Coordinates of N, CA and C in Angstrom, one line a residue:
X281 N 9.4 15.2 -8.3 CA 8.4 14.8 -7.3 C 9.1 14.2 -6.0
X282 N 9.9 13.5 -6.4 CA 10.8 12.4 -5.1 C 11.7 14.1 -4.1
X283 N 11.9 15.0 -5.3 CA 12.9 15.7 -4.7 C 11.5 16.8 -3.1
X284 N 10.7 17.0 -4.6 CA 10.0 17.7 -3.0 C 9.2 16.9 -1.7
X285 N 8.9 15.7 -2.2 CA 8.4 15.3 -0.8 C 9.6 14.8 0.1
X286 N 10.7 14.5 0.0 CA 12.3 14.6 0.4 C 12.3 16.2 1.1
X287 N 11.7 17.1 0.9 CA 12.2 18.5 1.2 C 11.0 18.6 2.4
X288 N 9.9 17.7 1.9 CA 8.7 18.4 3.2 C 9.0 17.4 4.1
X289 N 9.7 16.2 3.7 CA 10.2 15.4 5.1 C 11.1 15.9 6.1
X290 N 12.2 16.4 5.4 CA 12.9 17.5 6.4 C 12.4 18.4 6.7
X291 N 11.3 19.2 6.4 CA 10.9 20.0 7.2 C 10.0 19.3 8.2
X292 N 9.1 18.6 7.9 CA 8.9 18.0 8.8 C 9.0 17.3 9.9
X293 N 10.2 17.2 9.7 CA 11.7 16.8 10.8 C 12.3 17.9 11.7
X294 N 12.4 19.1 10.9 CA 12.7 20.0 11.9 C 11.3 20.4 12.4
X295 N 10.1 21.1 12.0 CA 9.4 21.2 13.1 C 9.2 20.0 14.4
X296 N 9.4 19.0 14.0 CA 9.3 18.1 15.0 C 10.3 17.9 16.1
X297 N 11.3 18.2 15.6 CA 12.5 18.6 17.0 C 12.7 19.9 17.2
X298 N 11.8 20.5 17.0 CA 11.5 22.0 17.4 C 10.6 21.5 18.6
X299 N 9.7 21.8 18.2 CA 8.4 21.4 19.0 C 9.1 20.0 20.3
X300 N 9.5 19.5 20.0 CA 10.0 18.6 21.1 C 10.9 18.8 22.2
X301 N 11.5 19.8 21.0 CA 12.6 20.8 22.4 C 12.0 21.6 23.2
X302 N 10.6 21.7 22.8 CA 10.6 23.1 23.8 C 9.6 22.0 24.9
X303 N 9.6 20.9 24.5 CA 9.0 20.2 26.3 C 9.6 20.6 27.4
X304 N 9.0 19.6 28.4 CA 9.4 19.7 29.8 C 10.5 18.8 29.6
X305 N 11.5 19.6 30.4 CA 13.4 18.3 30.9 C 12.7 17.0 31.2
X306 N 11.5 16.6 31.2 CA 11.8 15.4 31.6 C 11.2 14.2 31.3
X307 N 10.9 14.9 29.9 CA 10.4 14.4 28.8 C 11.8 13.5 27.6
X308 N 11.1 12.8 26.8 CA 12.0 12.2 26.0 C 12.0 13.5 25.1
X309 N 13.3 13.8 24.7 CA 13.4 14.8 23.6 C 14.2 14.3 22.5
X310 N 13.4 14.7 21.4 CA 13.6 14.3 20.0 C 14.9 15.3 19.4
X311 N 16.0 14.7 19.8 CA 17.3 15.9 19.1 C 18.1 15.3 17.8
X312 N 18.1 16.6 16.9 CA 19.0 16.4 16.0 C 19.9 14.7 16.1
X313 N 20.9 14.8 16.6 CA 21.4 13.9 17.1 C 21.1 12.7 16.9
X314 N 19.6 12.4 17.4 CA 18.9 11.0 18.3 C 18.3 10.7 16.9
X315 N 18.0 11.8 15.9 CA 17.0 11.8 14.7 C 17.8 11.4 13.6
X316 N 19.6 11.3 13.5 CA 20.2 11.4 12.2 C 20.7 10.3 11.6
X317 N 19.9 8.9 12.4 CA 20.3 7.7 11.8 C 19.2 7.5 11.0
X318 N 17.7 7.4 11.7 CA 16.9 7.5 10.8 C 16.9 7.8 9.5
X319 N 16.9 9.2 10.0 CA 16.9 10.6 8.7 C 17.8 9.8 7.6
X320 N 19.2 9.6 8.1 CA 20.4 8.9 7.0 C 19.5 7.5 6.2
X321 N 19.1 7.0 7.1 CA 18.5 6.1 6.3 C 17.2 6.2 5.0
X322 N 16.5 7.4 5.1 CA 15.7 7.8 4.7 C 16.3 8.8 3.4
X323 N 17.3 9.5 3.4 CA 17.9 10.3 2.5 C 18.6 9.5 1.5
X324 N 18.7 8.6 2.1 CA 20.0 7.2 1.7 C 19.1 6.2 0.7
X325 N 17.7 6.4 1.1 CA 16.8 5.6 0.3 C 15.9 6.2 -1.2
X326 N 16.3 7.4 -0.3 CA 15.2 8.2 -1.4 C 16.4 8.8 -2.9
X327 N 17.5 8.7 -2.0 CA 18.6 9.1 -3.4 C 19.0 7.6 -4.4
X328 N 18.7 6.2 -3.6 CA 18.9 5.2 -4.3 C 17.8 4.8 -5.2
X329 N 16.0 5.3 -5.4 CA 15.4 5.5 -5.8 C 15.6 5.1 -7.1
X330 N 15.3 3.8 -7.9 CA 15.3 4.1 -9.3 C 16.9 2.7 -9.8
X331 N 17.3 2.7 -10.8 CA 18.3 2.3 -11.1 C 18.6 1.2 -10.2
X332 N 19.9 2.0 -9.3 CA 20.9 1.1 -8.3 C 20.0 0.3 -7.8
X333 N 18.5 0.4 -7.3 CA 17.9 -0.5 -6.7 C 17.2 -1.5 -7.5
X334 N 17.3 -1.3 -8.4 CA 16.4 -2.1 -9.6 C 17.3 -2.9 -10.2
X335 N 18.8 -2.9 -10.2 CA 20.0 -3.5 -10.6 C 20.3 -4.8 -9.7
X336 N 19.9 -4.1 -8.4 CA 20.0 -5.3 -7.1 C 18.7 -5.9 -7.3
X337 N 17.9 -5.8 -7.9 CA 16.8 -6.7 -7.2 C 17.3 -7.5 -8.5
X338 N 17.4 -7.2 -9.6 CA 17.2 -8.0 -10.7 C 18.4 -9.2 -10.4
X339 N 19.5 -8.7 -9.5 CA 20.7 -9.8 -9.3 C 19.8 -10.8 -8.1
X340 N 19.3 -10.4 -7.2 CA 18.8 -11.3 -6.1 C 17.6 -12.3 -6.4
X341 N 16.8 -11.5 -7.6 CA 16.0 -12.5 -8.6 C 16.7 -13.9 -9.1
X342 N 18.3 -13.4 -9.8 CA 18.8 -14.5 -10.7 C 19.4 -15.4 -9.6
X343 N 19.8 -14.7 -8.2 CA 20.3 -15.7 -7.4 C 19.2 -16.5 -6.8
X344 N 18.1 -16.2 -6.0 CA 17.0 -16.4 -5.5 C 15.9 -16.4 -6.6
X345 N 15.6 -17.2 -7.5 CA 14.9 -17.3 -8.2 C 13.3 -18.3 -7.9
X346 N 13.4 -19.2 -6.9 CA 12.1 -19.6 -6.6 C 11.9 -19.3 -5.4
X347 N 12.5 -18.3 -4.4 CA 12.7 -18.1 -2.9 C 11.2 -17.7 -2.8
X348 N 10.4 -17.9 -1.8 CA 8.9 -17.5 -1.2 C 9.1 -17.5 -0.2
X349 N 8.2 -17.0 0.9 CA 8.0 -17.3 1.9 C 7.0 -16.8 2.5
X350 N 6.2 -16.5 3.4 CA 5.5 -16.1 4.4 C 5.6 -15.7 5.8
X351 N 7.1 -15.8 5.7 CA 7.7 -15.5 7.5 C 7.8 -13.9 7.4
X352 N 7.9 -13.1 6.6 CA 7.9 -12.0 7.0 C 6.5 -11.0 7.4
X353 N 5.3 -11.7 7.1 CA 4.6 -11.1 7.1 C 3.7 -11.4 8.9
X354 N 4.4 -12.1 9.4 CA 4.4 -12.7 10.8 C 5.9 -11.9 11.3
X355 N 6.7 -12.1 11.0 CA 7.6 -11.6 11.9 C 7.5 -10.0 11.9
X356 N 7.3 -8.9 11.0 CA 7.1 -7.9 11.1 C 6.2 -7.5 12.5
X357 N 5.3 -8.0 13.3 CA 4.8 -7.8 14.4 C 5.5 -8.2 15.7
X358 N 7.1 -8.9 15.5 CA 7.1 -9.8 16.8 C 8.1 -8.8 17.5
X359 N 8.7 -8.1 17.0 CA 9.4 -6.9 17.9 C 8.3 -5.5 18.9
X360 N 7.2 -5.6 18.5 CA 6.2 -4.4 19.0 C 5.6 -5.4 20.0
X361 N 5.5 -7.2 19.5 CA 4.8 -7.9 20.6 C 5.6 -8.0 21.7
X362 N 6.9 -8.0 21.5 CA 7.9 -8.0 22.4 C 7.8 -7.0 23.4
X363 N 7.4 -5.9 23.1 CA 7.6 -4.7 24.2 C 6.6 -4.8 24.9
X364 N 5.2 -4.9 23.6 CA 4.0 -4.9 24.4 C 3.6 -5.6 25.7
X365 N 3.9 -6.5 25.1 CA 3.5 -8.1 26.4 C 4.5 -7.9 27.1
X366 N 5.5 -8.0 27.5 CA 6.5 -8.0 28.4 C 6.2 -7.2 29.5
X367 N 5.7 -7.5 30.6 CA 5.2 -7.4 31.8 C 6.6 -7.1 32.6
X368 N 7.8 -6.9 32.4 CA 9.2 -6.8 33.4 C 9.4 -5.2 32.4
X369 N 9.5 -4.8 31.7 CA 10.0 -3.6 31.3 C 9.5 -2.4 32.4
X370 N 11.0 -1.8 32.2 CA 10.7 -1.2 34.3 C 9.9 0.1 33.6
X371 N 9.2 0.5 34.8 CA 8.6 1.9 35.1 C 7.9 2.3 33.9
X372 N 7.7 0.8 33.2 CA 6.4 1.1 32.1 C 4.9 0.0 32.3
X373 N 4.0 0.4 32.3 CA 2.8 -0.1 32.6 C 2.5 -0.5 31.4
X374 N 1.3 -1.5 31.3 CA 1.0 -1.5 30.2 C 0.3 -0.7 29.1
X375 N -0.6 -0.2 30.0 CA -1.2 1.0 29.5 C -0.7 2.3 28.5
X376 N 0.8 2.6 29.5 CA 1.7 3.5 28.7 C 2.2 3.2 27.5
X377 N 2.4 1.7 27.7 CA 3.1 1.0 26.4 C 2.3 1.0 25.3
X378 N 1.0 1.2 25.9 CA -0.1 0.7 24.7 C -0.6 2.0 24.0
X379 N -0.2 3.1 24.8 CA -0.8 4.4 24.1 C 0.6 5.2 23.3
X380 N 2.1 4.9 23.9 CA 3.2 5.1 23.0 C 3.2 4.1 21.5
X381 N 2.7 3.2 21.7 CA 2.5 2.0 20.6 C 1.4 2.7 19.6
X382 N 0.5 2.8 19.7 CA -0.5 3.2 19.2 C -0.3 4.4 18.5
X383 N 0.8 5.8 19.3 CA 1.1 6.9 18.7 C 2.2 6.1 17.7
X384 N 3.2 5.7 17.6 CA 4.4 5.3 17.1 C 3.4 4.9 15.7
X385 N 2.9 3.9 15.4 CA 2.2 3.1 14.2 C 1.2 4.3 14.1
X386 N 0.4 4.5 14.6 CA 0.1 5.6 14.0 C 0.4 6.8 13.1
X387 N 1.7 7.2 13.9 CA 2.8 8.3 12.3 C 3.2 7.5 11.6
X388 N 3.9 6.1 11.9 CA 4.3 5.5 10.8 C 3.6 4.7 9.2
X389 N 2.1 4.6 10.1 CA 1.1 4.3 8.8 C 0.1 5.2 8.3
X390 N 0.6 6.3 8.7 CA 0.0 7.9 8.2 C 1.3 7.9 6.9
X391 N 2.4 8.1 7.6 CA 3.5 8.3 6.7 C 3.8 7.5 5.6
X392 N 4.0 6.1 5.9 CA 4.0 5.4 4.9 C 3.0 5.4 3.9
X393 N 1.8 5.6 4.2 CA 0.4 5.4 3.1 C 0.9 6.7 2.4
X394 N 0.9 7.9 2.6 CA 1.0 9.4 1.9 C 1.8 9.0 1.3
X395 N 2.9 8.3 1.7 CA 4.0 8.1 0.5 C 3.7 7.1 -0.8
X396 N 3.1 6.0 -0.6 CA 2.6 5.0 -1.6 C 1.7 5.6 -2.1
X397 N 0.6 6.3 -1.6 CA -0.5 6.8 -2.6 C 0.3 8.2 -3.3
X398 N 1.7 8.5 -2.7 CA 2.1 9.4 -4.1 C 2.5 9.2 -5.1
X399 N 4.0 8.9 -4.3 CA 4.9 7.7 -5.5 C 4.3 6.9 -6.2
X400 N 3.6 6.1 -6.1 CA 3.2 4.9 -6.9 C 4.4 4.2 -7.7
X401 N 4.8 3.8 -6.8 CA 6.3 3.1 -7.4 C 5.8 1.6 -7.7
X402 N 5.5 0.7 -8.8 CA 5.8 -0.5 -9.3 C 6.4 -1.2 -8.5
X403 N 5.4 -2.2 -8.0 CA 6.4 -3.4 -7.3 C 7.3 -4.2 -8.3
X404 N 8.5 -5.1 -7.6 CA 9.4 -5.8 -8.2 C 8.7 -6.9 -9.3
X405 N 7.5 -7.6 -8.6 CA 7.2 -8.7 -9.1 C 5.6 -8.1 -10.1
X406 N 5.3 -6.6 -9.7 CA 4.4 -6.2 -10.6 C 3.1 -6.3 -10.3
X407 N 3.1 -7.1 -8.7 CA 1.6 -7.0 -8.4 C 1.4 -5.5 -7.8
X408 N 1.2 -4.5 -7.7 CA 1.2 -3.3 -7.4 C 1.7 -2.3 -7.7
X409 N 0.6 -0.9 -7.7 CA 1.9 0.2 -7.8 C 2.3 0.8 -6.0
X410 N 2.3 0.4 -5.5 CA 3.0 1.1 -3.8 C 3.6 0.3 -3.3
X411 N 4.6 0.1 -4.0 CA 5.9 -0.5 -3.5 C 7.3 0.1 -2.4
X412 N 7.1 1.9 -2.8 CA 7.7 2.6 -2.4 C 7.2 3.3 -1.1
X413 N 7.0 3.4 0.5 CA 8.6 2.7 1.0 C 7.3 1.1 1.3
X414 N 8.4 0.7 1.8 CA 8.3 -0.5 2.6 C 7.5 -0.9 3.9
X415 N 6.0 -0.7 4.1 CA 5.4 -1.3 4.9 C 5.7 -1.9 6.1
X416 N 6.2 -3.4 5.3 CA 6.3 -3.9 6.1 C 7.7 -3.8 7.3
X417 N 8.4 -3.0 6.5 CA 9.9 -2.6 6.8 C 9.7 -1.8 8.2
X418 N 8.8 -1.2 8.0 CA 8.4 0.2 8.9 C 7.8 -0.3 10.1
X419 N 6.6 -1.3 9.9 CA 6.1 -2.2 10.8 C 6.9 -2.3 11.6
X420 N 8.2 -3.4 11.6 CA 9.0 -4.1 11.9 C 10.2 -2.9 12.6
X421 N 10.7 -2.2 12.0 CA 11.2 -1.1 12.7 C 10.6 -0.2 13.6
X422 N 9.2 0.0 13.8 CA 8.8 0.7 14.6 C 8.8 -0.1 15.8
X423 N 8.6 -1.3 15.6 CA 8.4 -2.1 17.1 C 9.8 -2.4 17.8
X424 N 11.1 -2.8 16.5 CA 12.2 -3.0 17.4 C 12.6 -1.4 18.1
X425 N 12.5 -0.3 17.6 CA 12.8 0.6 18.2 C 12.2 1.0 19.6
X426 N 10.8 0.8 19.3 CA 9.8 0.6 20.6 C 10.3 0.5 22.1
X427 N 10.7 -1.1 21.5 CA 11.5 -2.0 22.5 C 13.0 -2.0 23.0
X428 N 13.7 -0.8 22.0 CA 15.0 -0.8 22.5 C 14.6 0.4 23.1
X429 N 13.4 1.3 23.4 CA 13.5 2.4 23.9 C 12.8 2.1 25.5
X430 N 12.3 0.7 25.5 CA 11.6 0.2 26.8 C 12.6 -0.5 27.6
X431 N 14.1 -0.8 27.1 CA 15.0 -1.3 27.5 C 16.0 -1.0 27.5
X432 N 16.9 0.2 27.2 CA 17.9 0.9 26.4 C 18.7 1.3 27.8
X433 N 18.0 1.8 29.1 CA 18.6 2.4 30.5 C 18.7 0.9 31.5
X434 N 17.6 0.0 31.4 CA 17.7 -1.3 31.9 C 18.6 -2.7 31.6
X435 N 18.7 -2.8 30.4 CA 19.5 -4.0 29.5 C 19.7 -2.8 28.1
X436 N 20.6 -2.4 27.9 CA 21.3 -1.7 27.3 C 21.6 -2.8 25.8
X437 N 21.7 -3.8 26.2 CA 22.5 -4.6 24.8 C 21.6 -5.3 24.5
X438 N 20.6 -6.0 25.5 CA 19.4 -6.8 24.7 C 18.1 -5.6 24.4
X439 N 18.4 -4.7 24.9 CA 17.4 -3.8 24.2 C 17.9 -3.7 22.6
X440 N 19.0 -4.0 22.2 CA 18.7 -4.3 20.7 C 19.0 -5.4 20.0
X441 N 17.9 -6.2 20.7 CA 17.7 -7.4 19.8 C 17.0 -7.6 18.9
X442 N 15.8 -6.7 19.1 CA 15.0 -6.9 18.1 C 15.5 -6.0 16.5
X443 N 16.4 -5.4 16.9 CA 16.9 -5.0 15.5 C 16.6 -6.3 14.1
X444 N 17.7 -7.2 14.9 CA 18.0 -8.2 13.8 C 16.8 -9.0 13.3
X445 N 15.6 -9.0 14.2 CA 14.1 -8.8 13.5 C 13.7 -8.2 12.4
X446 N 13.9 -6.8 12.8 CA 13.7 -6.2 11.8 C 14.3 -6.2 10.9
X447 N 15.6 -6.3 10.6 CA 16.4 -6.0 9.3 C 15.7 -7.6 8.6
X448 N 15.9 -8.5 9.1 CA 15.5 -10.1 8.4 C 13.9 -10.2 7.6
X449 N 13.2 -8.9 8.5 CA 11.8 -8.4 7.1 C 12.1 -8.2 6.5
X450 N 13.2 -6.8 6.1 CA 13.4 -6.2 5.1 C 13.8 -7.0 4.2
X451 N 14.8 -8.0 4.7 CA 15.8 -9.2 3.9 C 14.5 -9.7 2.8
X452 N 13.7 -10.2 3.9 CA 12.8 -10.9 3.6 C 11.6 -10.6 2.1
X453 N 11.4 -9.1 2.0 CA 10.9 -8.4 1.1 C 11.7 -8.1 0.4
X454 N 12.9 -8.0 0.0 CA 14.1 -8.3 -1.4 C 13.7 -9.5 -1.6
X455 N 14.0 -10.7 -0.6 CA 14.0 -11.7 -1.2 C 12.5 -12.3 -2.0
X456 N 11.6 -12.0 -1.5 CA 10.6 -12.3 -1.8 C 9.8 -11.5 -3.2
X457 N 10.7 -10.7 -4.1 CA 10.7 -9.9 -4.7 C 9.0 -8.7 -4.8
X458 N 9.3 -8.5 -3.4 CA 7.7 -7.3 -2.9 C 8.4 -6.0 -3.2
X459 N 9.8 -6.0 -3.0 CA 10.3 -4.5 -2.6 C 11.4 -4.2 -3.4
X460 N 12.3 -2.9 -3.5 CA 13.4 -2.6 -4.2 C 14.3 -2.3 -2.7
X461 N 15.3 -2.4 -2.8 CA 16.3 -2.0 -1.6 C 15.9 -0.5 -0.9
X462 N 16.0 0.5 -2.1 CA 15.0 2.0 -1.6 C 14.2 1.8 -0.9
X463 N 13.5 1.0 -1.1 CA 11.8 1.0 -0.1 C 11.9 0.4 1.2
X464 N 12.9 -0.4 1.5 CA 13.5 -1.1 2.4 C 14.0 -0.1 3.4
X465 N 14.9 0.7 3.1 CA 16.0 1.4 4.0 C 14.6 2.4 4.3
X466 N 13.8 3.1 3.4 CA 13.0 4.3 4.3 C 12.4 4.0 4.5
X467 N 11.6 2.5 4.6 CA 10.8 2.0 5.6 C 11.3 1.9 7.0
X468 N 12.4 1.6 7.2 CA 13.6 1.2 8.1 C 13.0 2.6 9.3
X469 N 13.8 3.5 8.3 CA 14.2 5.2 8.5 C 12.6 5.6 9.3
X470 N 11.4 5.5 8.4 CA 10.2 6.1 9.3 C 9.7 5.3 10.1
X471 N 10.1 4.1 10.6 CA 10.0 3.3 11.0 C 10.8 3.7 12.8
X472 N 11.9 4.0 13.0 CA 12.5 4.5 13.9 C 12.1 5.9 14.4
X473 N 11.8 6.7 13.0 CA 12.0 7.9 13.5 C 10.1 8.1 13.6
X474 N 9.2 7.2 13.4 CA 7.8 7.5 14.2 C 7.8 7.4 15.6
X475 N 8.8 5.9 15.9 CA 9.1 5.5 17.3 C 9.5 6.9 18.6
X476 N 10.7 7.9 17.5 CA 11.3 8.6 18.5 C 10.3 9.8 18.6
X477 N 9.5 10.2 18.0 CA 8.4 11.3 17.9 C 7.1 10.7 18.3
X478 N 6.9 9.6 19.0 CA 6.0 9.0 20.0 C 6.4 9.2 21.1
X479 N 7.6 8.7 21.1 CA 8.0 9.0 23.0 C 8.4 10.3 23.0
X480 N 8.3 11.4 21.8 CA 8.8 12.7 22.8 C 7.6 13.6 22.8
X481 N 6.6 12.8 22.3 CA 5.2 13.2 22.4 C 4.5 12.5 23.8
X482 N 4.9 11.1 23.8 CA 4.2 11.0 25.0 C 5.1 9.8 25.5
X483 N 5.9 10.3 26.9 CA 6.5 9.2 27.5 C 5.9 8.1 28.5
X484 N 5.9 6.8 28.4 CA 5.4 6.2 29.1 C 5.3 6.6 30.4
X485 N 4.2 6.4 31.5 CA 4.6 6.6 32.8 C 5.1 5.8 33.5
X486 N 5.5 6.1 35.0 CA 6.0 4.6 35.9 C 5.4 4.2 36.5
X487 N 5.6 3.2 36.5 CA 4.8 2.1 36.9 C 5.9 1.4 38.2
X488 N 4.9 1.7 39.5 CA 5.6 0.9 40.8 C 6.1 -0.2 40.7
X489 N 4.7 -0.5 40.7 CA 5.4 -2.3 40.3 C 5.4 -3.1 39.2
X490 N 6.2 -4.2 39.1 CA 6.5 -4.9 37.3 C 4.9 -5.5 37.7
X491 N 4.2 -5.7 36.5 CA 3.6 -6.8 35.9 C 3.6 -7.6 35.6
X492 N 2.7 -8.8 36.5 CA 2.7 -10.3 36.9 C 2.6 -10.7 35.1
X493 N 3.4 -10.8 34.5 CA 3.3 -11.9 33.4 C 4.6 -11.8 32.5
X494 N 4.9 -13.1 32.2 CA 5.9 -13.5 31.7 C 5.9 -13.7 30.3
X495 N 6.7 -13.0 29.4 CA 6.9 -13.7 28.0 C 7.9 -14.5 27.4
X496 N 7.5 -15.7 26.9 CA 8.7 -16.3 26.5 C 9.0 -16.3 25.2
X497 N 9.9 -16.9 24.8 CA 10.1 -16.8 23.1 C 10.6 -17.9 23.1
X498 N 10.1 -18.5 21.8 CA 11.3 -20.1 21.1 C 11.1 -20.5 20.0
X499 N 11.9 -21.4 19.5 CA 12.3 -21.4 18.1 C 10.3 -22.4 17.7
X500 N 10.4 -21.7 16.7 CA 9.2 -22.7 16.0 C 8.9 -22.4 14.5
X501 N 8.4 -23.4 13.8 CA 8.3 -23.5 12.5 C 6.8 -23.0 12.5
X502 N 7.4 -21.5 11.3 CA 5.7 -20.7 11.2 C 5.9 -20.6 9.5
X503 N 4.4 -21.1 9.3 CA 4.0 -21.4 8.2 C 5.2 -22.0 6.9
X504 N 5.6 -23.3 7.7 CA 6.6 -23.8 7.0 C 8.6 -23.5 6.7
X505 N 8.6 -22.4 7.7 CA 9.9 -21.6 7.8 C 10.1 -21.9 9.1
X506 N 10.8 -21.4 9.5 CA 11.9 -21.7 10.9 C 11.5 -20.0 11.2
X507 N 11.3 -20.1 12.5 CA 10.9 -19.0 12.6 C 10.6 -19.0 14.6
X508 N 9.6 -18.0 15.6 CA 9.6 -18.3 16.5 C 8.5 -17.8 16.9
X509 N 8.1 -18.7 18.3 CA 7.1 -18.8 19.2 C 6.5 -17.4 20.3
X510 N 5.6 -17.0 20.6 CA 5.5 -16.5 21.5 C 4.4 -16.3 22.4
X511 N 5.1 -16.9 23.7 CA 3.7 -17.3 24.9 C 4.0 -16.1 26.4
X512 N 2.6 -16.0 26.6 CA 2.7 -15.4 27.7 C 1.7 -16.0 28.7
X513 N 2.2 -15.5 30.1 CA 1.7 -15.9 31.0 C 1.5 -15.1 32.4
X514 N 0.4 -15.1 32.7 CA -0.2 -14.6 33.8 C 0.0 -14.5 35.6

């Protein structure tokens, strides 16, 4: 079963950078290339499936044995808020941001549901069977990707900040024993690659001028963890 829906993902992959190639030049195009970190991550998850990932959780159990928390299920949103609200992201309106956002989670919580209601993979700690992929992982990846595609020509290096967002969900769902390391990495994987099949479906437009509002970010204790703030202004 893992092997064929593994086989309609890559097809699914190539129609999709088919179809994206044949846009207009001046469009975001979805290439081989742009698609093979994802995809790695996604092939990379679905072959650890089973065993090797069930080995590590059971070690991160004995090491982390009363670890809880609640910060992941807040932080998985704060990389997509980041793009969203951010009123300085050049020659993007908000509007554009809000209908590439909307396409991005959209494939990603199409994709991820088809895959939980197939697999039915057993969670670590046993409260569920849709463990396989990772939700929350995907959330969290679709937004930092989002955002490093709203900043990547303008701030090149803080356009990937929000990575390390995202990977500290994933962290955060090992730790919290919700997930297996597999579910992690192809949550990761459809998580980017919904992002890049949004913008080559629909690129933001430009926007003349930035929009009057400022976001800030700062450290703050959420729901008892260390964690951070975010205000905006008008």
């Amino acid at each position: 079963m893992r092997k064929l829906i593994l086989s309609i993902l890559i097809l699914v992959s190539f129609i999709s950078l088919t179809f994206a190639q044949q846009k207009d030049s001046t469009r975001y195009k979805l290439t081989w290339k742009k698609a093979a970190l994802p995809a790695a991550f996604m092939i990379v998850g679905f072959t650890q499936v089973g065993h090797e990932s069930k080995e590590l959780q059971v070690d991160l159990r004995e090491d982390f044995p009363f670890f809880k928390s609640q910060l992941d299920n807040v932080a998985q949103y704060i990389p997509a808020g980041a793009f969203l609200l951010n009123g300085y992201l050049p020659h993007q309106n908000f509007k554009s941001r809000a209908i590439v956002t909307a396409i991005s989670y959209a494939t990603m919580a199409i994709t991820v549901n088809i895959l939980k209601k197939t697999i039915h993979e057993t969670r670590p700690d046993a409260s569920g069977d849709n463990s396989f992929p990772s939700g929350h992982t995907a959330t969290a990846f679709t937004g930092a990707e989002l955002f490093h595609q709203g900043l990547k020509n303008s701030a090149p290096v803080l356009s990937y900040a929000a990575y390390p967002i995202a990977a500290s969900v994933g962290i955060y769902r090992l730790l919290n024993n919700k997930h297996y390391l597999s579910d992690v990495i192809v949550g990761a994987g459809i998580g980017i690659l919904s992002t890049k099949l949004a913008y080559s479906i629909y690129h933001p437009r430009m926007s003349i001028k930035p929009e009057k509002f400022i976001l800030n970010f700062s450290p703050a204790k959420v729901l008892g963890q260390n964690g951070f703030s975010i205000s905006g202004r008008f």
